[in-house]
C-alpha cells in the first residue's frame, strides 16, 4: 500500500519563496526516482523536477531551472521529498504533487501554490 501526502503550499507574492514537502509511504519509493509535478487550472499535469534514488542526479523543467531545487531523505518505508521554490512567478500557480518517476497511478491530494500580488 502506498500513500502520498503533500504539504507546504500557500499564497505568496511574485519573487517570493516556498518549500513544499512530500511524504511518500511505501517501500517502492525508496528505490525509485522521485519527482514533483504540477497542474495549473485548465492544463494537463506536467513534470517539474526529479531526483534519482541515489540522490546523485536532479533534473528540472526548463521553466523552473535555476529557481527550484529538489531534495529527498530516505527513511524506512518512507521517502521525504522537498521542493524549494524561489523567485516564484504567477505562472508557477498550480497544484503540486509528488510521485515516482515514472508516476504510479495513485496520487495524493496535492498542495495548492498561488503566486499573486
Tab-separated table of C-alpha atoms in Angstrom:
chain	number	residue	atom	x	y	z
A	1	UNK	CA	0.000	0.000	0.000
A	2	UNK	CA	1.327	3.413	-0.940
A	3	UNK	CA	0.403	6.874	0.229
A	4	UNK	CA	1.481	10.296	-0.961
A	5	UNK	CA	0.928	13.383	1.183
A	6	UNK	CA	1.992	16.814	0.013
A	7	UNK	CA	2.123	19.980	2.121
A	8	UNK	CA	3.633	23.435	2.296
A	9	UNK	CA	1.692	25.291	-0.356
A	10	UNK	CA	0.135	28.693	0.092
A	11	UNK	CA	-0.266	32.198	-1.236
A	12	UNK	CA	2.942	34.074	-1.995
A	13	UNK	CA	3.807	37.272	-3.821
A	14	UNK	CA	5.825	37.212	-7.044
A	15	UNK	CA	9.500	36.869	-6.218
A	16	UNK	CA	8.769	35.033	-3.005
A	17	UNK	CA	9.716	31.551	-1.872
A	18	UNK	CA	8.002	28.407	-0.643
A	19	UNK	CA	9.206	24.997	0.420
A	20	UNK	CA	6.998	22.036	-0.387
A	21	UNK	CA	7.187	18.716	1.408
A	22	UNK	CA	6.004	15.251	0.491
A	23	UNK	CA	5.820	12.044	2.488
A	24	UNK	CA	5.733	9.049	0.163
A	25	UNK	CA	4.947	5.886	2.129
A	26	UNK	CA	5.732	2.541	0.573
A	27	UNK	CA	8.962	0.660	0.135
A	28	UNK	CA	8.834	1.016	-3.632
A	29	UNK	CA	9.561	4.720	-3.334
A	30	UNK	CA	12.901	4.169	-1.614
A	31	UNK	CA	14.347	2.606	-4.761
A	32	UNK	CA	12.578	4.858	-7.237
A	33	UNK	CA	13.488	8.162	-8.746
A	34	UNK	CA	11.045	10.701	-7.347
A	35	UNK	CA	9.553	13.781	-8.873
A	36	UNK	CA	7.396	16.810	-8.431
A	37	UNK	CA	4.578	17.509	-10.848
A	38	UNK	CA	2.088	20.343	-11.098
A	39	UNK	CA	-1.269	21.039	-12.670
A	40	UNK	CA	-2.416	24.545	-13.419
A	41	UNK	CA	-6.111	25.373	-13.955
A	42	UNK	CA	-7.263	24.186	-17.352
A	43	UNK	CA	-3.969	22.481	-18.133
A	44	UNK	CA	-2.618	18.968	-18.008
A	45	UNK	CA	-0.392	17.806	-15.210
A	46	UNK	CA	3.282	18.382	-16.031
A	47	UNK	CA	6.578	17.205	-14.656
A	48	UNK	CA	8.582	19.841	-12.774
A	49	UNK	CA	11.630	18.238	-11.158
A	50	UNK	CA	13.090	14.850	-10.327
A	51	UNK	CA	15.820	13.259	-8.241
A	52	UNK	CA	17.341	9.817	-8.501
A	53	UNK	CA	17.080	7.198	-5.776
A	54	UNK	CA	20.806	7.606	-5.107
A	55	UNK	CA	20.382	11.345	-4.565
A	56	UNK	CA	23.075	11.950	-7.147
A	57	UNK	CA	21.217	13.473	-10.031
A	58	UNK	CA	18.487	16.067	-10.366
A	59	UNK	CA	16.628	17.334	-13.395
A	60	UNK	CA	14.327	20.274	-13.892
A	61	UNK	CA	11.852	21.523	-16.426
A	62	UNK	CA	13.228	24.493	-18.322
A	63	UNK	CA	10.532	26.711	-16.839
A	64	UNK	CA	11.855	26.239	-13.275
A	65	UNK	CA	15.551	25.624	-13.833
A	66	UNK	CA	17.678	27.856	-11.632
A	67	UNK	CA	14.750	28.719	-9.356
A	68	UNK	CA	13.624	25.374	-7.908
A	69	UNK	CA	15.652	22.757	-6.068
A	70	UNK	CA	14.526	19.210	-5.297
A	71	UNK	CA	15.914	17.079	-2.465
A	72	UNK	CA	14.994	13.889	-0.648
A	73	UNK	CA	15.552	11.906	2.520
A	74	UNK	CA	15.014	8.158	2.656
A	75	UNK	CA	13.640	6.692	5.862
A	76	UNK	CA	12.355	3.186	6.491
A	77	UNK	CA	9.423	2.692	4.095
A	78	UNK	CA	9.006	6.444	3.611
A	79	UNK	CA	10.658	8.918	1.293
A	80	UNK	CA	10.547	12.584	2.224
A	81	UNK	CA	10.727	14.763	-0.834
A	82	UNK	CA	11.183	18.522	-0.835
A	83	UNK	CA	10.906	21.288	-3.373
A	84	UNK	CA	12.481	24.641	-2.584
A	85	UNK	CA	10.881	27.221	-4.842
A	86	UNK	CA	12.482	30.646	-5.180
A	87	UNK	CA	11.777	33.652	-7.372
A	88	UNK	CA	8.214	32.482	-7.816
A	89	UNK	CA	6.208	33.744	-10.768
A	90	UNK	CA	2.449	33.920	-11.334
A	91	UNK	CA	2.813	31.145	-13.916
A	92	UNK	CA	4.014	28.832	-11.145
A	93	UNK	CA	0.481	28.854	-9.741
A	94	UNK	CA	-0.745	25.263	-9.695
A	95	UNK	CA	-1.496	22.278	-7.534
A	96	UNK	CA	1.788	20.489	-6.849
A	97	UNK	CA	2.071	16.731	-6.496
A	98	UNK	CA	4.832	14.261	-5.767
A	99	UNK	CA	5.148	10.796	-7.228
A	100	UNK	CA	7.721	8.371	-8.512
A	101	UNK	CA	9.333	8.572	-11.931
A	102	UNK	CA	7.525	7.207	-13.885
A	103	UNK	CA	4.459	8.061	-11.858
A	104	UNK	CA	2.289	5.478	-10.190
A	105	UNK	CA	-1.467	5.551	-10.756
A	106	UNK	CA	-2.068	6.639	-7.141
A	107	UNK	CA	-1.769	10.357	-6.472
A	108	UNK	CA	-2.026	12.411	-3.327
A	109	UNK	CA	-4.303	15.372	-2.828
A	110	UNK	CA	-1.598	17.819	-3.843
A	111	UNK	CA	-0.823	21.205	-2.335
A	112	UNK	CA	-2.007	24.487	-3.822
A	113	UNK	CA	0.579	27.125	-4.688
A	114	UNK	CA	-0.746	30.530	-5.650
A	115	UNK	CA	1.613	33.285	-6.754
A	116	UNK	CA	-0.169	36.603	-6.842
A	117	UNK	CA	0.192	40.161	-5.677
